[in-house]
Structures are given as structure tokens and as C-alpha cells.
Short mmCIF file of C-alpha atoms in Angstrom, two decimals:
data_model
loop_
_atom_site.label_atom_id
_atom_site.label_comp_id
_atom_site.label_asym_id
_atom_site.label_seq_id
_atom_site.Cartn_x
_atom_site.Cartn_y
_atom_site.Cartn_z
CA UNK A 27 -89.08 -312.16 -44.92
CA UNK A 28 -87.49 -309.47 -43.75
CA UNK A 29 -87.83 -309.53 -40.03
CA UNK A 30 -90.02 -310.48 -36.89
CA UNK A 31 -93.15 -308.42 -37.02
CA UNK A 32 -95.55 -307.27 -33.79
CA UNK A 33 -99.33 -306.07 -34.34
CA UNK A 34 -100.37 -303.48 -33.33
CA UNK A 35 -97.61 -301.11 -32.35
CA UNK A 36 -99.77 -299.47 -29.91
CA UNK A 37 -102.99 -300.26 -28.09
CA UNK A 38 -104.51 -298.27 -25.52
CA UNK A 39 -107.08 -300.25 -23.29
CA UNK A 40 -109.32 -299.83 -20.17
CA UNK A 41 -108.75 -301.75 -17.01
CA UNK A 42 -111.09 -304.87 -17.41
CA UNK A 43 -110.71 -305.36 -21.06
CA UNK A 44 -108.88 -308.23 -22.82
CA UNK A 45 -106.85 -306.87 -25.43
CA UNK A 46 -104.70 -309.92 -27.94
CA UNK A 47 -101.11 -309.24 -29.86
CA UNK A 48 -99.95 -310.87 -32.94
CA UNK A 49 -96.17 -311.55 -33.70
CA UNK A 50 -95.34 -313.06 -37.17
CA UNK A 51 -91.61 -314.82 -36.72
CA UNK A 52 -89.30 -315.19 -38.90
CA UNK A 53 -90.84 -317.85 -41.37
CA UNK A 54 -87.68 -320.37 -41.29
CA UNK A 55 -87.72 -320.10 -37.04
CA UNK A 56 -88.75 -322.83 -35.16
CA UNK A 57 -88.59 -321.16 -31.32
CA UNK A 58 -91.31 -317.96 -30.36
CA UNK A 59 -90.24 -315.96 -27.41
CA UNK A 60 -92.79 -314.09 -25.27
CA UNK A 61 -91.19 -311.07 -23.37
CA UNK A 62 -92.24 -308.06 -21.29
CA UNK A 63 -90.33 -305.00 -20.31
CA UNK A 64 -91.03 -302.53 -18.00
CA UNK A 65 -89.96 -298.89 -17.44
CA UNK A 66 -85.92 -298.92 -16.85
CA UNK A 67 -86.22 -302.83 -16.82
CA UNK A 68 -84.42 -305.39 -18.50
CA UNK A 69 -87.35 -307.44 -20.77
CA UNK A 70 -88.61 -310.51 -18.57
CA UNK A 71 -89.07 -313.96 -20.39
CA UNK A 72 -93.07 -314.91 -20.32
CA UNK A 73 -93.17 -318.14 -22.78
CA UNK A 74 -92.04 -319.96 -25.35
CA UNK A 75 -93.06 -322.45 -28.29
CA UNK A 76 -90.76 -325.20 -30.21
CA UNK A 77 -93.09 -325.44 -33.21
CA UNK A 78 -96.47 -325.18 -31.46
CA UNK A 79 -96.06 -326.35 -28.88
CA UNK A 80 -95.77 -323.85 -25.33
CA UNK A 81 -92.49 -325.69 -23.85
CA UNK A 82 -91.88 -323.04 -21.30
CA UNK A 83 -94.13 -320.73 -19.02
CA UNK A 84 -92.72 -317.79 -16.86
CA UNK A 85 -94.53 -317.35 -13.04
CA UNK A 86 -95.04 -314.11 -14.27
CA UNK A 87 -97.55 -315.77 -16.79
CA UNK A 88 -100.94 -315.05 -14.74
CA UNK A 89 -104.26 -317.22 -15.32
CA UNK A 90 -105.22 -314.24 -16.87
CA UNK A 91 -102.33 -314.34 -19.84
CA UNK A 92 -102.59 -316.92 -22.42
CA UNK A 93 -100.62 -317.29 -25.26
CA UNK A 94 -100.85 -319.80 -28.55
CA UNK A 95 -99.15 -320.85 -31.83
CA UNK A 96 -101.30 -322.82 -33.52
CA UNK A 97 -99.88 -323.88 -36.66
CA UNK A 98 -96.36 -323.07 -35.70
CA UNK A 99 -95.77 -319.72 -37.47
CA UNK A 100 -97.59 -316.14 -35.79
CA UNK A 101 -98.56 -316.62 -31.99
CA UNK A 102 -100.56 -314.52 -30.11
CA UNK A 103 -100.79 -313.34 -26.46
CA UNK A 104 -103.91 -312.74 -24.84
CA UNK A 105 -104.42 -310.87 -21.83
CA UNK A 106 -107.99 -311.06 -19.81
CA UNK A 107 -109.21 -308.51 -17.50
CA UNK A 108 -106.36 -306.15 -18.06
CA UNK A 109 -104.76 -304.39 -14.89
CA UNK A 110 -102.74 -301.25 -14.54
CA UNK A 111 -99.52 -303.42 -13.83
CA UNK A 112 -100.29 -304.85 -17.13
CA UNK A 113 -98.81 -302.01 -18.69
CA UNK A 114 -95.57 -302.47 -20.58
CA UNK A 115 -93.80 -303.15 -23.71
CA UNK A 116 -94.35 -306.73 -25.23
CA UNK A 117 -92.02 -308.45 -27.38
CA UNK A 118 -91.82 -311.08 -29.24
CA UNK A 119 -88.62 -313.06 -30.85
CA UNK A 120 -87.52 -315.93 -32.65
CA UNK A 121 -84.93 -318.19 -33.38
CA UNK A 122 -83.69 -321.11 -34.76
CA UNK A 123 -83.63 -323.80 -31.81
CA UNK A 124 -80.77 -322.46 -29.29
CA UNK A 125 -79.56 -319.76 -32.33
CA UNK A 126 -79.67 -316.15 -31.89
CA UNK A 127 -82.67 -314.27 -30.63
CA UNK A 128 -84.26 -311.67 -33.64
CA UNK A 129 -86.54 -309.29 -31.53
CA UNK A 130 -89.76 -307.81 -32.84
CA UNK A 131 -90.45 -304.11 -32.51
CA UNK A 132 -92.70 -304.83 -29.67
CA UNK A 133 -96.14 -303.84 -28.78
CA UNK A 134 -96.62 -301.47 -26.16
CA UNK A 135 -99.49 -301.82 -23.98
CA UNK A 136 -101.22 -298.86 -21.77
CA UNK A 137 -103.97 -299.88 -19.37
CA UNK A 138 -105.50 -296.68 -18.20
CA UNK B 16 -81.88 -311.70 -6.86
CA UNK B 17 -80.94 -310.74 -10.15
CA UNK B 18 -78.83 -313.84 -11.97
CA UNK B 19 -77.51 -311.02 -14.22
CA UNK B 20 -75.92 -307.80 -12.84
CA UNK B 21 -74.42 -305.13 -15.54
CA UNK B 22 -72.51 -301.85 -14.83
CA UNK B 23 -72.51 -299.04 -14.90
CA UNK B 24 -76.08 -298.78 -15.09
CA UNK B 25 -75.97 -295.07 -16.95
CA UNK B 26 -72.78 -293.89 -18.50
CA UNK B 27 -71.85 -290.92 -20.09
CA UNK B 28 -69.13 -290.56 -22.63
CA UNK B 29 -67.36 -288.06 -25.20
CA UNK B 30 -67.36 -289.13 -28.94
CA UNK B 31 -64.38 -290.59 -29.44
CA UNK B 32 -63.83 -292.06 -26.17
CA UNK B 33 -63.54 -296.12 -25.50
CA UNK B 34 -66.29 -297.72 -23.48
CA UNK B 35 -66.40 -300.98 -21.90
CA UNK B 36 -70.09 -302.51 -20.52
CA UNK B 37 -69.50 -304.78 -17.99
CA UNK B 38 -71.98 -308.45 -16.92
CA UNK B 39 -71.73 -310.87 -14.15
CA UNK B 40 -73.89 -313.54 -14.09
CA UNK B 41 -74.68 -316.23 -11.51
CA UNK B 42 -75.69 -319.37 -13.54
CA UNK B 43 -74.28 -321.64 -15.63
CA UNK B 44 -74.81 -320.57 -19.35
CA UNK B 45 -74.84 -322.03 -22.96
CA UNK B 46 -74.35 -318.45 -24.19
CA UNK B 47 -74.14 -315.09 -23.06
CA UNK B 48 -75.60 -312.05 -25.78
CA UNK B 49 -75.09 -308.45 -25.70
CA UNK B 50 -78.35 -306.98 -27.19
CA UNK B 51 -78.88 -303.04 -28.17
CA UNK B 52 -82.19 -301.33 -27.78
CA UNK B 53 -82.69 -298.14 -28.56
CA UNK B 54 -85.70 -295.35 -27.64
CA UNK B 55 -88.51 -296.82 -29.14
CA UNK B 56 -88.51 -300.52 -28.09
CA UNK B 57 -86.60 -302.22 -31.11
CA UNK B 58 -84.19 -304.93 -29.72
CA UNK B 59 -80.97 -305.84 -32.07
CA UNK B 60 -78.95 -308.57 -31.13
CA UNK B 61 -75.19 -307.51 -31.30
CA UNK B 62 -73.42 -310.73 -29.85
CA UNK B 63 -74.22 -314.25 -29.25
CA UNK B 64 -70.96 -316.09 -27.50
CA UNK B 65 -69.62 -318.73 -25.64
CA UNK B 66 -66.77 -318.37 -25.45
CA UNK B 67 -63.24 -315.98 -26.12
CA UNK B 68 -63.92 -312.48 -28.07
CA UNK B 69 -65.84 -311.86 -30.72
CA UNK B 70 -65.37 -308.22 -32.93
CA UNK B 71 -67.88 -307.14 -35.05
CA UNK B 72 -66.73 -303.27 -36.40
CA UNK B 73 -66.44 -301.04 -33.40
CA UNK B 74 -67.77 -303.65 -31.20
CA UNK B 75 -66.05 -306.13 -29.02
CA UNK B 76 -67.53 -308.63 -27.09
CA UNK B 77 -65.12 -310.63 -24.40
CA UNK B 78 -66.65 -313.37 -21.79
CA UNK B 79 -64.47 -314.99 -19.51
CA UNK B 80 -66.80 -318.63 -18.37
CA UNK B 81 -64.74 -319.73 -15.19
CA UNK B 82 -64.80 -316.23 -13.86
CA UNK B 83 -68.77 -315.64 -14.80
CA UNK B 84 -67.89 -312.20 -16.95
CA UNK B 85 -68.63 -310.36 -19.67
CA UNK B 86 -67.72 -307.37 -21.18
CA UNK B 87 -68.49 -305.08 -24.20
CA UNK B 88 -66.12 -302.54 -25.70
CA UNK B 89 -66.80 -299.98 -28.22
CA UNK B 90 -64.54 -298.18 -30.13
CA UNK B 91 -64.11 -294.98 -31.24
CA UNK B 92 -67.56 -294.10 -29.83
CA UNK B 93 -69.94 -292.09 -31.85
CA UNK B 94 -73.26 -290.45 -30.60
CA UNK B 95 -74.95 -293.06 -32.37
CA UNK B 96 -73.99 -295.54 -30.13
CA UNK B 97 -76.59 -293.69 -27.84
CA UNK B 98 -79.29 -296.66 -26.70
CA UNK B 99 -79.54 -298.98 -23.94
CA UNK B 100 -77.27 -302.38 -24.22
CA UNK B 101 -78.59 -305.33 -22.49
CA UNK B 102 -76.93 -308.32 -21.40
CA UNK B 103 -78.88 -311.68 -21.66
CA UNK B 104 -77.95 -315.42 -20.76
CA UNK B 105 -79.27 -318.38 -21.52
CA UNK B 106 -79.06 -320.61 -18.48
CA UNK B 107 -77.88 -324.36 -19.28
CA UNK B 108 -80.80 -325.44 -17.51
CA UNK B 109 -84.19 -324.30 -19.19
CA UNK B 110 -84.78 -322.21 -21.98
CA UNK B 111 -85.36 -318.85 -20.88
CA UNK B 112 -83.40 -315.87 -21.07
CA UNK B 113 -81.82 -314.06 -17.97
CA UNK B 114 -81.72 -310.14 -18.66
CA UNK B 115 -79.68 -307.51 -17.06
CA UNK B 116 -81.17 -304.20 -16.43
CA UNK B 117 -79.35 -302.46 -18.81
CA UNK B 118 -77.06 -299.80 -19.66
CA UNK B 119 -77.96 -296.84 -20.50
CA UNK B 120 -75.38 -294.92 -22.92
CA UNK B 121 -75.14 -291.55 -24.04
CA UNK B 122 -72.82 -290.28 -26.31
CA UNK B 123 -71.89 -286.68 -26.67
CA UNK B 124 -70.44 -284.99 -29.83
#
């Protein structure tokens, strides 16, 4: 395994559509992080999952944002009914629980 | 209010010359980290500590826990160093992470 993975890299939407991002943790990591990062902004947490389970949800986490892990390994994030302030640079990490934080490459989103 | 403030928030710096990063933080933490993102997106985790110094190559990373500071050196600079560093706690309470805004470095040959 050679690293925390984010599909796609890219994705270009229209305002109204639901778009959905994979991350693929690093296989031995029990913790999935959920960030988002705007222009010249520090990332913002979103969520997180122990296992599968969503332990943690952000206020920034709209109705319209779901996320899941199902079996415990890839999660994805969903986002309904996209908006122009949706736009911004997801990532995703993982750890081991409260070890270091491995960052994805991150997925960056454009909502025209 | 941000619970994590860094400065400078750009800096500008001759190769060669010695640069120092500075965090406060408002919270109480189970670890401050010192991440490194450069233009692109990708996010590399430098430091995780808790306390004391920790030195890995060029890089030093110092936190002081009564006085709510961090700070991170580098050495010897080189215009690779160029990217944004981030400082990021994670409070005692909760799970999530606190992010500073960033610092933005260039490095010049």
C-alpha cells in the first residue's frame, strides 16, 4: 500500500448536480478524515470514521453532504445539489487511532 | 475566532537563510503537527509532537505546552522548501483537527 488514494483528481460539475468522491486509506488505518480547503485557507475538518462508524460531524457538514464507510476501508463523500460555495479542494486522511495524519492528494471540486 | 493563529502568513527568504514558522493556539491539545503542502494540494505531515523538539534533517520542530507555542525552523533553506506549512492541533476534547491558515514560503536561489 503505498499511500492514501483520492478518486477522481478532478471533477468539474454544474450547480444542482450531486457529484460522490472515493478515498482508499491506508489499508492497516483504522480513523478516515474528511477535510475541505478553500482558496488561501487552512483545510477545515468535515467528518470522521473509527472503523465504520461516522464518530464525528463538522457544522460545516450540510444536509446536503453525506459521507459513508461501509466496510471500514474506502469512504466516500457525497454532495447533493451542488452550490458554487461548494467549490474547493477535498481531502481525505487516515491514521491509526490518535497517530499521525497521512493526507490524500485530494480531489478538487469546481461547481460552475 | 481562529483556535490556531500562525505567522508570518507569507515569508520570503534567500537560500541559505534560517527560517522559523511560528503557531499559537488557544485550546488544550494532545498534539500539535506541522504539515507541508505544496502547489497542487498534496498534504505531507512533517511533525507530530507533544512535547520538547523534535529534528528531522533541516527541520526543527519546538512546542512550548504551558505557553501555547509552536515553532518550526528550517535550516539552511533551499528553494525547495517553497510550499505552504500548516500548523494543525488536535484539541484534547474531540477529535477534530484545528488548522492554521498557513504559511506561505518562498525560497529564492
Amino acid at each position: 500500500d503505498t499511500g492514501v488514494s483520492q478518486d477522481p483528481r478532478h471533477k468539474i460539475t454544474k450547480r444542482g448536480q450531486n457529484v460522490t468522491f472515493r478515498c482508499d486509506p491506508i489499508s492497516e488505518h483504522n480513523r478516515l478524515y474528511w477535510y475541505r480547503q478553500t482558496l488561501g485557507q487552512g483545510p477545515e475538518f468535515l467528518t470522521y470514521f473509527q472503523n465504520e462508524a461516522q464518530l464525528e460531524k463538522s457544522r460545516l457538514l450540510s444536509d446536503r453532504f453525506s459521507a459513508e464507510r461501509p466496510k471500514g476501508s474506502f469512504s466516500t463523500l457525497e454532495i447533493q445539489r451542488t452550490e458554487q460555495g461548494d467549490s474547493a479542494m477535498y481531502l481525505c486522511a487516515s491514521s491509526f487511532t490518535y497517530g499521525e495524519q497521512f493526507f490524500g492528494p485530494g480531489t478538487r471540486l469546481t461547481v460552475l | 475566532k481562529n483556535e490556531v493563529e500562525q505567522s508570518p502568513q507569507n515569508l520570503t527568504a534567500q537560500e541559505g537563510e534560517f527560517i522559523t514558522i511560528n503557531c499559537s493556539y488557544s485550546v488544550g491539545i494532545s498534539a500539535l503537527h506541522w504539515l507541508q503542502q505544496h502547489p497542487g494540494g498534496g498534504i505531507v505531515s512533517l511533525f507530530m509532537l507533544s512535547s520538547g523538539k523534535k529534528k528531522h534533517g533541516r527541520l526543527i520542530a519546538t512546542i512550548n505546552i504551558q505557553e501555547k507555542h509552536s515553532s518550526l525552523h528550517i535550516t539552511a533553506s533551499h528553494p525547495r522548501d517553497s510550499a505552504v506549512y500548516i500548523c494543525a492541533v488536535s484539541p484534547n476534547t474531540g477529535n477534530q483537527f484545528y488548522f492554521g491558515t498557513g504559511t506561505s514560503l518562498t525560497v529564492i536561489p
